[in-house]
Coordinates of C-alpha atoms in Angstrom, one line a residue:
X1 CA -68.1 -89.9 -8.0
X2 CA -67.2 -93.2 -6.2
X3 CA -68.9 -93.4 -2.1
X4 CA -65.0 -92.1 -0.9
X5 CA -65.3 -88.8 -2.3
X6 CA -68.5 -88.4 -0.5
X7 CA -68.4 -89.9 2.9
X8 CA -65.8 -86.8 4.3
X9 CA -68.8 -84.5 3.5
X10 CA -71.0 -86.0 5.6
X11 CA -71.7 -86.0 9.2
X12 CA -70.3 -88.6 11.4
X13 CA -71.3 -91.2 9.0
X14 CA -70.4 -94.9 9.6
X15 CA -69.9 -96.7 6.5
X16 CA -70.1 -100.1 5.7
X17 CA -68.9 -102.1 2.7
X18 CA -66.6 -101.1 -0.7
X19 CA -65.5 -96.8 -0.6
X20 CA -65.2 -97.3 -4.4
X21 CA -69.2 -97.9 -5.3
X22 CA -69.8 -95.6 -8.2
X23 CA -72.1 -93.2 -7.7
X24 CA -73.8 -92.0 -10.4
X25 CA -77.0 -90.1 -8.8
X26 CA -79.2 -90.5 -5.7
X27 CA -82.7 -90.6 -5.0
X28 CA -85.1 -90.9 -2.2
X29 CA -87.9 -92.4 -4.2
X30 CA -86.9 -96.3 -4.0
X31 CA -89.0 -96.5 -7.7
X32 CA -86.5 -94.7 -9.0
X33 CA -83.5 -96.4 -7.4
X34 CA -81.3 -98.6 -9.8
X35 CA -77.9 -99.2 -10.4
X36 CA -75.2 -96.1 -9.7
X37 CA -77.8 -94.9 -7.7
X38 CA -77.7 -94.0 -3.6
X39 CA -80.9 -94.4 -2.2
X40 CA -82.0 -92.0 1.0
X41 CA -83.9 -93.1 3.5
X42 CA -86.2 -90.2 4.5
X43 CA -89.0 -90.1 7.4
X44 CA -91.8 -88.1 6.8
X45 CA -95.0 -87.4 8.3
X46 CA -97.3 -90.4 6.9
X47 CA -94.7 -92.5 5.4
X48 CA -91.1 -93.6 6.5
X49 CA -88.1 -94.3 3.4
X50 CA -86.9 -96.9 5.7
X51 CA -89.8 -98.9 5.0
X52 CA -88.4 -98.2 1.1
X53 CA -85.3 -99.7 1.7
X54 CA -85.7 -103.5 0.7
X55 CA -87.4 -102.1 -2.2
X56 CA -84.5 -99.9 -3.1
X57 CA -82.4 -103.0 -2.8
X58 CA -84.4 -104.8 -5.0
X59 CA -83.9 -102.4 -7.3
X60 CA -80.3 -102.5 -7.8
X61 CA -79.3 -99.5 -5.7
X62 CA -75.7 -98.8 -5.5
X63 CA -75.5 -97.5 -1.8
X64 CA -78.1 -97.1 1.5
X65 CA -78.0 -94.2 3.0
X66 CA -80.0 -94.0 6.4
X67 CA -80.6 -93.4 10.0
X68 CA -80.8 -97.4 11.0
X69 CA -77.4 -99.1 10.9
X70 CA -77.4 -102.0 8.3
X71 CA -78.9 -105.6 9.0
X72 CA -76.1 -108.5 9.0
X73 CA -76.8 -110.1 6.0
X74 CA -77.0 -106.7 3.7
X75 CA -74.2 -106.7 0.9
X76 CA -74.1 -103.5 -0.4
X77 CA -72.3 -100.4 0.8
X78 CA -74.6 -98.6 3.8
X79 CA -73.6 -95.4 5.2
X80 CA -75.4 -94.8 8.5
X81 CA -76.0 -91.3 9.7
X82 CA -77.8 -89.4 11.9
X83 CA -79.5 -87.4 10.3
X84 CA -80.8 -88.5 6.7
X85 CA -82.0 -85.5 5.3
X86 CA -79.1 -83.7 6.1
X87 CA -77.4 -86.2 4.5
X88 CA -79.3 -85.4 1.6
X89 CA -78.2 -82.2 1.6
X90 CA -74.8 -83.0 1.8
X91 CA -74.6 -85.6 -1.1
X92 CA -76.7 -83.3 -3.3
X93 CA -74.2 -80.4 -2.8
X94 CA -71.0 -82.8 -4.1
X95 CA -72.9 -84.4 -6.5
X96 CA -74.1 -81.1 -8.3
X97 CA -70.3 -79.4 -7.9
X98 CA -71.3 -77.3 -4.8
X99 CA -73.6 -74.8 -7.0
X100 CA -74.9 -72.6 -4.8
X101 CA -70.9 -71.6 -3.5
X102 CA -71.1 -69.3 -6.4
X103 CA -74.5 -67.9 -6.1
X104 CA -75.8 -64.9 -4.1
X105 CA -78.9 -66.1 -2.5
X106 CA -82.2 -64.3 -0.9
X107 CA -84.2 -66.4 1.1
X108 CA -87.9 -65.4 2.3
X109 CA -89.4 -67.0 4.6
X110 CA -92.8 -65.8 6.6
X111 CA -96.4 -66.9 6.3
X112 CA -97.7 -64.7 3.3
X113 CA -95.6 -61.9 1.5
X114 CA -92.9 -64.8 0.7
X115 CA -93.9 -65.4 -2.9
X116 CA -94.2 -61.5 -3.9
X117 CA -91.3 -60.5 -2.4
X118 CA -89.5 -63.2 -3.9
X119 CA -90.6 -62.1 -7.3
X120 CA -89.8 -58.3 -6.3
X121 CA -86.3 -59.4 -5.6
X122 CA -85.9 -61.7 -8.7
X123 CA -86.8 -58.4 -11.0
X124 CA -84.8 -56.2 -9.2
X125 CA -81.6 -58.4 -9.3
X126 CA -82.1 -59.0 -12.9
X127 CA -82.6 -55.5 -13.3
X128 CA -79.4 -54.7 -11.4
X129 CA -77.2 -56.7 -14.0
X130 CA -76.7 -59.8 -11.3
X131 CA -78.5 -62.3 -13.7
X132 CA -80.9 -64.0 -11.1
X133 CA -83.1 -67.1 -11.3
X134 CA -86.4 -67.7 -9.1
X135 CA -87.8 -70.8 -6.5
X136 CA -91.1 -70.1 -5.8
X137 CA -94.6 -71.4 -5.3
X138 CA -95.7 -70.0 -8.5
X139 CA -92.8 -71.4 -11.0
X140 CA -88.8 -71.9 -11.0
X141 CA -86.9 -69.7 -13.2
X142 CA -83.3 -71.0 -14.4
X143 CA -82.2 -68.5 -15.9
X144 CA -84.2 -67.5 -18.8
X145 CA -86.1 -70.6 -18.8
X146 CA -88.9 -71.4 -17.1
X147 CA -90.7 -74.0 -15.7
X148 CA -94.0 -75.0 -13.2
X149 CA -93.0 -74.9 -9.9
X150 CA -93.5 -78.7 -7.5
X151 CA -93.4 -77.3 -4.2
X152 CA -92.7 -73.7 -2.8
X153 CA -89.4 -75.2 -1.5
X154 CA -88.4 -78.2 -2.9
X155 CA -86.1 -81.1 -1.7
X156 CA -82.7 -80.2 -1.2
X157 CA -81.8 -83.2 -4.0
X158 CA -83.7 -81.0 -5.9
X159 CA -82.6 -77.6 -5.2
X160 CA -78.9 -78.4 -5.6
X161 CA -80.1 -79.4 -9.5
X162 CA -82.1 -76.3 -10.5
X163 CA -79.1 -74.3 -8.6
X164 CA -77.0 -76.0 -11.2
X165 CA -78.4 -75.6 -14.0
X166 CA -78.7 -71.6 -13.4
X167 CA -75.2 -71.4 -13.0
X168 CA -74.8 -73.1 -16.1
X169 CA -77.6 -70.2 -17.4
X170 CA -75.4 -67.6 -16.2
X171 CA -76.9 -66.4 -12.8
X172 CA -75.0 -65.2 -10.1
X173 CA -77.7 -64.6 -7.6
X174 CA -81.2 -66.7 -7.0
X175 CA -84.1 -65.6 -4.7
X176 CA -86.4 -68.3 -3.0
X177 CA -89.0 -69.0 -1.0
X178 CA -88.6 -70.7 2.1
X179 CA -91.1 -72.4 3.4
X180 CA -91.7 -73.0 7.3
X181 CA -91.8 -77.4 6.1
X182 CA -88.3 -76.8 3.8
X183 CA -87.1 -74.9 6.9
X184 CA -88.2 -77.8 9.2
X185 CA -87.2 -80.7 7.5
X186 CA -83.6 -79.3 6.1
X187 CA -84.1 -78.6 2.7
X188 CA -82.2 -75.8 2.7
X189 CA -79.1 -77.0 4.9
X190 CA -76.0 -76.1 3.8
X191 CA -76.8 -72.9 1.8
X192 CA -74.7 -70.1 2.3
X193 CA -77.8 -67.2 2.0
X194 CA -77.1 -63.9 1.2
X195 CA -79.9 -61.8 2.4
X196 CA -82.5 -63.9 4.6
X197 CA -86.2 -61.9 4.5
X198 CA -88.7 -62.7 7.1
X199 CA -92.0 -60.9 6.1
X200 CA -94.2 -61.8 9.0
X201 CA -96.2 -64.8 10.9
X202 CA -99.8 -65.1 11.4
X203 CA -101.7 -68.8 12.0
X204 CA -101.2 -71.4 9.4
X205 CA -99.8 -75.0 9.0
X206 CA -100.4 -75.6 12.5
X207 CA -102.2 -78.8 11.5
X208 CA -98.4 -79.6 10.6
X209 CA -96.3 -77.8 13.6
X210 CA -98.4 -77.8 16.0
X211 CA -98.9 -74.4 18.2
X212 CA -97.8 -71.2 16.6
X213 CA -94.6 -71.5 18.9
X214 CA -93.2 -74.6 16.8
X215 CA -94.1 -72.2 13.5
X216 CA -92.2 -69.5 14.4
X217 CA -89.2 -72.1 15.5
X218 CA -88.8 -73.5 12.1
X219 CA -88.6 -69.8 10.7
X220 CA -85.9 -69.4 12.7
X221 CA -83.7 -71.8 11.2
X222 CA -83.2 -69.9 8.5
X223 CA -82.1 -67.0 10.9
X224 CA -79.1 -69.7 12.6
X225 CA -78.1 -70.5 9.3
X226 CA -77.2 -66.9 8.8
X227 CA -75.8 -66.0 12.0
X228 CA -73.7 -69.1 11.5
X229 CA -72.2 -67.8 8.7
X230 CA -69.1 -65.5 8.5
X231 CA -72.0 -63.0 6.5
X232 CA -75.5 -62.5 5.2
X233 CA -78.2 -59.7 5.9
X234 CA -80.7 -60.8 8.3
X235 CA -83.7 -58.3 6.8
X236 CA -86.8 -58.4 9.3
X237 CA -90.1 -56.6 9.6
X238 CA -90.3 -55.0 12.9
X239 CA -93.6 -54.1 12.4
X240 CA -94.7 -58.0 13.1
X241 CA -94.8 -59.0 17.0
X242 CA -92.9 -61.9 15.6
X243 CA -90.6 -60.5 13.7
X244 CA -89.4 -58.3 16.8
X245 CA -88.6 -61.6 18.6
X246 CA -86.4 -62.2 15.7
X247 CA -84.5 -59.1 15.9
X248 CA -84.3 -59.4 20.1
X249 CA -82.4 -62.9 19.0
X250 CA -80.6 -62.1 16.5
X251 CA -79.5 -58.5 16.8
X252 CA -76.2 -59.0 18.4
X253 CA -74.9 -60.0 15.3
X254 CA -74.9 -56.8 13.9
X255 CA -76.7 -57.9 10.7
X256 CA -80.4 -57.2 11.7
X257 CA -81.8 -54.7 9.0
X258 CA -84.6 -53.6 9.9
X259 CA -88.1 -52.5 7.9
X260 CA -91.5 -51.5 7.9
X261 CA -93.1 -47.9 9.0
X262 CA -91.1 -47.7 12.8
X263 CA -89.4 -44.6 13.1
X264 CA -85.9 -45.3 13.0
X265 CA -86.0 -48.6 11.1
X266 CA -82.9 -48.9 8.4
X267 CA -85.9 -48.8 5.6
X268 CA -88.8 -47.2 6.5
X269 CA -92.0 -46.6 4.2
X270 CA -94.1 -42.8 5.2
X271 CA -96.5 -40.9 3.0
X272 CA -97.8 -43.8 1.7
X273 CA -100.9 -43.1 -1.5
X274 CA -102.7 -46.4 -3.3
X275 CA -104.2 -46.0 -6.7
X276 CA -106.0 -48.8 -9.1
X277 CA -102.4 -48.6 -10.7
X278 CA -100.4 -49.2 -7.7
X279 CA -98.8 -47.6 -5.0
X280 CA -96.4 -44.4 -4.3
X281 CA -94.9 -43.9 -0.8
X282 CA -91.6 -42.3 0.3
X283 CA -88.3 -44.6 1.4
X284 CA -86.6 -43.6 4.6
X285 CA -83.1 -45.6 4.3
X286 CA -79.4 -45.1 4.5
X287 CA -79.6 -41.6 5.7
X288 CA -81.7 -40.5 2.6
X289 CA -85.2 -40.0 1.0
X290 CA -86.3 -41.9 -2.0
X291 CA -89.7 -41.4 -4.3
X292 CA -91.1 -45.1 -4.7
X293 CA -93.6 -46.2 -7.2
X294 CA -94.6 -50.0 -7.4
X295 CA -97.3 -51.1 -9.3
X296 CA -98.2 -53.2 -7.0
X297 CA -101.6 -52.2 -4.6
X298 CA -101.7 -52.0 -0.5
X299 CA -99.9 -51.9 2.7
X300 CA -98.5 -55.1 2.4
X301 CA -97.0 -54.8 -0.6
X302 CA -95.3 -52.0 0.5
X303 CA -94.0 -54.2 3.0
X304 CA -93.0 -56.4 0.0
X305 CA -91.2 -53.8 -1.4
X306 CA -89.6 -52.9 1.9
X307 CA -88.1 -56.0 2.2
X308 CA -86.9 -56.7 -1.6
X309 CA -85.5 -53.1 -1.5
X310 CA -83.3 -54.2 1.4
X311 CA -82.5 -57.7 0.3
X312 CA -81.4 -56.1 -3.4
X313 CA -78.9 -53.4 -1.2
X314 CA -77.7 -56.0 1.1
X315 CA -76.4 -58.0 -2.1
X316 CA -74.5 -54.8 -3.4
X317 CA -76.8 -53.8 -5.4
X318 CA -77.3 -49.4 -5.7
X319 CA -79.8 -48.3 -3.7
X320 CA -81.0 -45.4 -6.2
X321 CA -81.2 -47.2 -9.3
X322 CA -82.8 -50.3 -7.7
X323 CA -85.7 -47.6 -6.3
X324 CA -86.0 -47.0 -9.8
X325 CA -86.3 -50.2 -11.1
X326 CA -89.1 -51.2 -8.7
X327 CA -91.7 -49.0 -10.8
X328 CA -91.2 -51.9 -13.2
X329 CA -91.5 -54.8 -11.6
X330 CA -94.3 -57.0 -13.0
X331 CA -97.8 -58.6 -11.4
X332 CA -97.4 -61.3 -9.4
X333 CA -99.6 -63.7 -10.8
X334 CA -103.0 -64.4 -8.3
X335 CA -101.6 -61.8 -5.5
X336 CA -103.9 -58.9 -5.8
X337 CA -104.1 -59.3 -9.6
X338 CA -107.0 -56.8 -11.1
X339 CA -108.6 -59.3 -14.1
X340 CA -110.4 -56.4 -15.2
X341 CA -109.6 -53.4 -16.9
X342 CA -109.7 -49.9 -15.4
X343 CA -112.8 -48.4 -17.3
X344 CA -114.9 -51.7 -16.1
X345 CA -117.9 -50.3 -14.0
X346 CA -116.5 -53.0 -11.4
X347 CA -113.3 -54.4 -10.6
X348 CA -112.3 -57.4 -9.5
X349 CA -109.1 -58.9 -8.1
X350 CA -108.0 -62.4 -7.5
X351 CA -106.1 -62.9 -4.7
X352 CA -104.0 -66.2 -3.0
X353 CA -104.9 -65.3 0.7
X354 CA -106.2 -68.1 2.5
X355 CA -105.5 -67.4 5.9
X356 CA -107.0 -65.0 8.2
X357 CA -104.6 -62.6 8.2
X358 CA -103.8 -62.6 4.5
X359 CA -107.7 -62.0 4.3
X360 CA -107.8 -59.0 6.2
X361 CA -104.6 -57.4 4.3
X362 CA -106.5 -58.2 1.4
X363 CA -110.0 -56.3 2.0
X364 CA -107.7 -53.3 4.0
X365 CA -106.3 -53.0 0.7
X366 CA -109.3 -52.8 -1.6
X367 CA -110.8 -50.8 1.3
X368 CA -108.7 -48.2 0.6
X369 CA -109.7 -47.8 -2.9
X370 CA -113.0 -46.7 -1.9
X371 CA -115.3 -48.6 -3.8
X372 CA -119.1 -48.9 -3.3
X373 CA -119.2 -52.2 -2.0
X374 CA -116.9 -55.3 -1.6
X375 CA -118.7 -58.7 -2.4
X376 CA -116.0 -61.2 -1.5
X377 CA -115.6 -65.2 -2.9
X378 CA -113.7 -67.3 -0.3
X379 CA -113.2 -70.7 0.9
X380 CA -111.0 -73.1 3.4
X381 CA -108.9 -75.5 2.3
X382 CA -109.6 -79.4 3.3
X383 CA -106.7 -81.0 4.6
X384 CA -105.3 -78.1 6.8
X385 CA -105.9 -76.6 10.2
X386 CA -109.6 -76.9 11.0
X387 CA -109.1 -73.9 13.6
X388 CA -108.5 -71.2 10.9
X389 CA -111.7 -71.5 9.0
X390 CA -113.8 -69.7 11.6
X391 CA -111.7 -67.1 11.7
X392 CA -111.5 -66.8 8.1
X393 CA -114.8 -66.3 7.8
X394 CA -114.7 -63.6 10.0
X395 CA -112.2 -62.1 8.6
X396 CA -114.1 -62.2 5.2
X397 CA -117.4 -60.6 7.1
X398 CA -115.3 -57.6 8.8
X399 CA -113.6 -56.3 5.7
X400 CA -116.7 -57.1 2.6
X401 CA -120.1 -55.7 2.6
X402 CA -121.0 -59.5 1.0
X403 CA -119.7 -62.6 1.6
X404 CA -120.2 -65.6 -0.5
X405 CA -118.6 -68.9 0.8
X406 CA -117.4 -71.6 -1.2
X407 CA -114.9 -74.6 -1.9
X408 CA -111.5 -73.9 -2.1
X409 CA -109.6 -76.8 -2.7
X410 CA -111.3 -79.4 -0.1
X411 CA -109.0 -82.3 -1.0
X412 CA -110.1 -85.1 0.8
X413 CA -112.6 -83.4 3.0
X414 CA -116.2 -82.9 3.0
X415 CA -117.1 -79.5 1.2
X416 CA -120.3 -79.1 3.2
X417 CA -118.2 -79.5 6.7
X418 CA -115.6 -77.0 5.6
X419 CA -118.5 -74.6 4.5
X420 CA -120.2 -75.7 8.1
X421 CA -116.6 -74.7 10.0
X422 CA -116.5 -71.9 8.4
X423 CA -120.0 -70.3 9.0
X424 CA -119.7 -70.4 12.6
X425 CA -117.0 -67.5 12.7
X426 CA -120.0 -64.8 10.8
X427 CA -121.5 -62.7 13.0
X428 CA -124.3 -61.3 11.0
X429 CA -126.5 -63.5 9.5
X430 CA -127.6 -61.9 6.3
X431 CA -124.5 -60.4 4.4
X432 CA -123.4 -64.0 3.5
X433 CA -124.8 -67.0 1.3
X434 CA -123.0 -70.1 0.4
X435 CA -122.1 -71.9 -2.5
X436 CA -120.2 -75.0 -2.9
X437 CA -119.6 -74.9 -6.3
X438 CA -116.7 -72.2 -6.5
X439 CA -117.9 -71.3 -10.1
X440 CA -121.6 -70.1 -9.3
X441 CA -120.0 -68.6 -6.1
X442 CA -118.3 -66.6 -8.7
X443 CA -121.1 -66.2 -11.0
X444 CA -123.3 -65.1 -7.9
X445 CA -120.6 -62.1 -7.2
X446 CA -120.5 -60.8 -10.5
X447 CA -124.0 -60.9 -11.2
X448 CA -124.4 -59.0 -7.9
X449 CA -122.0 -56.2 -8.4
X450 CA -122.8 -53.0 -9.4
X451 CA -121.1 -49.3 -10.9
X452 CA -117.8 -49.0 -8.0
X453 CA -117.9 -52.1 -6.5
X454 CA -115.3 -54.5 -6.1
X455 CA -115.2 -58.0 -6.2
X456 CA -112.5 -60.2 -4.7
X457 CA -111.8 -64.0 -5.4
X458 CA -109.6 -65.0 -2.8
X459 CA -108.3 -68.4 -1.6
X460 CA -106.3 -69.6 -4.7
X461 CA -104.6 -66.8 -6.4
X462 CA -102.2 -68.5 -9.1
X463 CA -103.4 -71.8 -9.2
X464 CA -105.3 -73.6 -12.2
X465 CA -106.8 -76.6 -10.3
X466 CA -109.0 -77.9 -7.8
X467 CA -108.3 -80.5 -5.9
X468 CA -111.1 -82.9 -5.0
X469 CA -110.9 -86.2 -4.0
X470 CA -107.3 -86.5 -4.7
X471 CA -107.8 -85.1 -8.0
X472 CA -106.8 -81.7 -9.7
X473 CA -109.1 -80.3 -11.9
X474 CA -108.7 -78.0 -14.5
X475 CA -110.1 -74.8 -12.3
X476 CA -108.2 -71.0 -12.8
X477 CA -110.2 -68.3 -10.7
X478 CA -108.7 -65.7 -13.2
X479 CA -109.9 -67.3 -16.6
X480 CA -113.5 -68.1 -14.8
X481 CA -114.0 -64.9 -14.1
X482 CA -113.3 -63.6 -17.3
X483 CA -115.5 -66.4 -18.9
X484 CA -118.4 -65.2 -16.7
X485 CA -117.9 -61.6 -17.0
X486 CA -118.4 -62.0 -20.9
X487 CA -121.3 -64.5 -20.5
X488 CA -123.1 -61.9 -18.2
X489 CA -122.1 -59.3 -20.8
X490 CA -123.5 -61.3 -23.7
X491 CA -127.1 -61.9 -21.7
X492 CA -127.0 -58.0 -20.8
X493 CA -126.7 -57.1 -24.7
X494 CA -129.7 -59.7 -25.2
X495 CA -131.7 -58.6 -22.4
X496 CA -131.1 -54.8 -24.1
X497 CA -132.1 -55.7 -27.0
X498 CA -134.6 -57.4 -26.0
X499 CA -135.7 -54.5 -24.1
X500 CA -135.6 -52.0 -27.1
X501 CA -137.5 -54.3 -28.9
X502 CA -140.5 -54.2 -26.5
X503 CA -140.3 -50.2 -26.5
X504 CA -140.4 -50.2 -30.2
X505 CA -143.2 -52.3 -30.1
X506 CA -144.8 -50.5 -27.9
X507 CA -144.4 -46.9 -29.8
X508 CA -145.9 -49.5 -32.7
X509 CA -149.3 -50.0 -30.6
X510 CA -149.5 -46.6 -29.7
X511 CA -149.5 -45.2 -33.1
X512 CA -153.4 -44.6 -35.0
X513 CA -154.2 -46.6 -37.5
X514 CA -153.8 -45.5 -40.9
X515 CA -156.5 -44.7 -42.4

């Protein structure tokens, strides 16, 4: 591709120097910039591209793109434009062919729910014959092959690639998470999306946007994108105070689908019955009743379902055999995932909620599996809003008979000042202790529970590290639980023994002498 094919793509752009640079690839790392290549000058939060640029130059990069028009003395091509990461965008789309043109794509965006129902969509796509591949927070599916996933979104540079290569795996549809920073910061520009899924909005990443009003605005983009377009579903849960501002905004277009358990919504849940192996409710939609079986637990997996249901209809999917298909869908890994096995005296379930809200939904949900007691392993995460770790805490206290507080991943922060946030928001003194080592927070739970209790690890779901000081350690709640769980049941059979020894010994002393 040579800078002349490009620049009509763009927006506005003024352009500087030879329209027949090769370009070979781009980047917006200036380490990786080198000849053929267009570097992009990106502003972040803590660091500005710009500042990249001499570097870039250094480096033997073919063209500057960027938001500062180009110093006197610069000779190589520089295309100045308003907006870089739209530019981004852009370029990415041309250099990769314009992939995503000839892909169906579902979009979730919300503050939890987006990564299961993601997943729920993905299966029932690929279940529906419309070969599908997966961006999500978890891992990036192209098609059949899979890899660990960088970022929940990642940069549109980025995107455009792995949309690429699943078209040349054979998809014809992808489902994604969008996340309220991709949102914000135009990662997504330029898609044409299918079916866009808002699951709901509770407090987080205000240390990032601000007030929950600048949240909820960068959710919306994904909304305008739609309604820009000559189609796409708009699917929204009008259960979610939120998520009815969405619809009062958007509804005109006459796209709005509506879900949750509102009489009258276009797919509505009733008669809804949770089990250890999932959950059965009936589906309200399209002027018919369907039987639903997931085996996926709680009330907002139903939502989950609700919306994935809806997405996998809006992309012309049948509604009967996709119901069908549901019962199948697989466990999201760290979202309500039982690590135990169904005839353990206890169960326990690791869960990625680490915000209030996702909290509550969490402990609702074992709630209503009416065990004995819940003892449940939290922390906060360093690094983020401060504000939500009271609340978290009581969260944690209203739904679990115990509480034991621990690290999550603290990042840069202090573990002990996270812990000492976070206790303020208990109420009750004595149905918590803390532990800032998350594995003996565990080990504490499991020692501690008893026939029908339930233990929930909550916090980091999926992921296999900790991050501490900058560093990622090896650290998977799932596989520590399972370590511990056989180390208590190895001292148990000891302790038996032990024990039996001591009553045969003891039927020994009581027996006369011979004589």
């Amino acid at each position: 591709m040579i800078l002349r094919d490009l620049i009509p793509h763009l927006d506005n752009p003024v352009v500087s120097g030879s329209l027949d640079t090769e370009i070979t690839g781009l980047t917006y790392d200036s380490r990786t910039a080198g000849p053929g290549i267009a570097f992009v000058a990106l502003r972040g939060n803590t660091v500005d591209g710009h500042d990249f640029i001499p570097k870039a130059i250094a480096a033997g990069a073919a063209v500057i793109i960027s938001e500062q028009a180009p110093p006197d003395d610069v000779k190589l091509p520089w295309v100045h434009v308003k907006f870089s990461r739209v530019a981004l965008a852009q370029a990415a789309a041309v250099l990769h062919g314009f992939p995503a043109q000839k892909l169906a794509i579902a979009a979730v965006t919300g503050t939890n729910g987006k990564t299961t129902t993601a997943f729920l969509t993905h299966h029932l796509l690929n279940a529906g014959q419309k070969r599908c591949g997966l961006l999500s927070t978890i891992l990036y599916d192209l098609g059949g092959e899979q890899m660990p996933s960088t970022h929940t979104t990642p940069e549109s540079l980025e995107i455009q690639s792995l949309l690429s290569q699943m078209l040349n795996n054979g998809c014809r549809a992808v489902s994604m998470e969008a996340s309220s920073h991709a949102l914000d910061q135009q990662r997504t520009y330029g898609l044409p999306i299918a079916a866009g899924i808002f699951t709901n909005l509770t407090q987080d990443h205000l240390d990032y946007h601000g007030t929950m009003e600048e949240y909820f605005a960068a959710k919306v983009r994904l909304f305008e994108t739609i309604a820009a377009q000559p189609k796409g579903a708009m699917i929204i849960n009008a259960d979610d105070a939120w998520g009815r501002k969405l619809i009062t905004r958007f509804e005109h277009t006459g796209r709005v689908v509506k879900f949750g358990y509102g009489v009258g919504f276009d797919f509505r849940a009733a008669n809804v019955r949770f089990d250890l192996t999932g959950t059965s409710f009936e589906l309200e939609a399209k002027g018919r009743t369907f039987l639903v079986r997931t085996p996926l637990i709680g009330d907002f997996n139903v939502y989950n379902s609700l919306g994935a249901l809806a997405a996998a209809s809006a992309m012309g999917l049948n509604l009967r055999e996709t119901v069908s298909h549901l019962k199948n869908a697989p466990q999201v890994p760290g979202r309500l995932e039982r690590v135990t096995e169904a005839t353990t005296k206890f169960q326990v379930f690791v869960d990625y909620a680490h915000t209030p809200d996702a909290i509550e939904n969490a402990l609702r949900t074992v709630r209503s599996l009416r065990p004995r007691r819940i003892i449940t392993v939290f922390g906060c995460g360093g690094g983020r809003d401060r504000s939500k770790r009271p609340l978290m805490a009581a969260a944690a206290e209203a739904g679990s008979d115990i509480c034991i507080l621990t690290s999550d991943n603290p990042r840069n922060d202090d573990p002990q000042v996270i812990i000492a946030d976070a206790v303020k928001g208990f109420a009750r003194p004595k149905n918590h202790v803390t532990a800032v080592d998350r594995r003996e927070a565990i080990q504490i739970a499991l020692e501690n529970a008893r026939g029908g209790d339930i233990v929930l690890v909550a916090g980091k779901g999926h992921e296999d590290y900790q991050e501490i000081q900058g560093k990622k350690h090896p650290f998977d709640d799932r596989r520590v639980v399972r370590q511990v769980m056989l180390q208590i049941a190895g001292n148990r059979d000891v302790e038996r023994a032990e024990r039996e020894m001591l009553r045969e010994q003891e039927k020994m002393n009581r027996r006369p002498y011979d004589r």
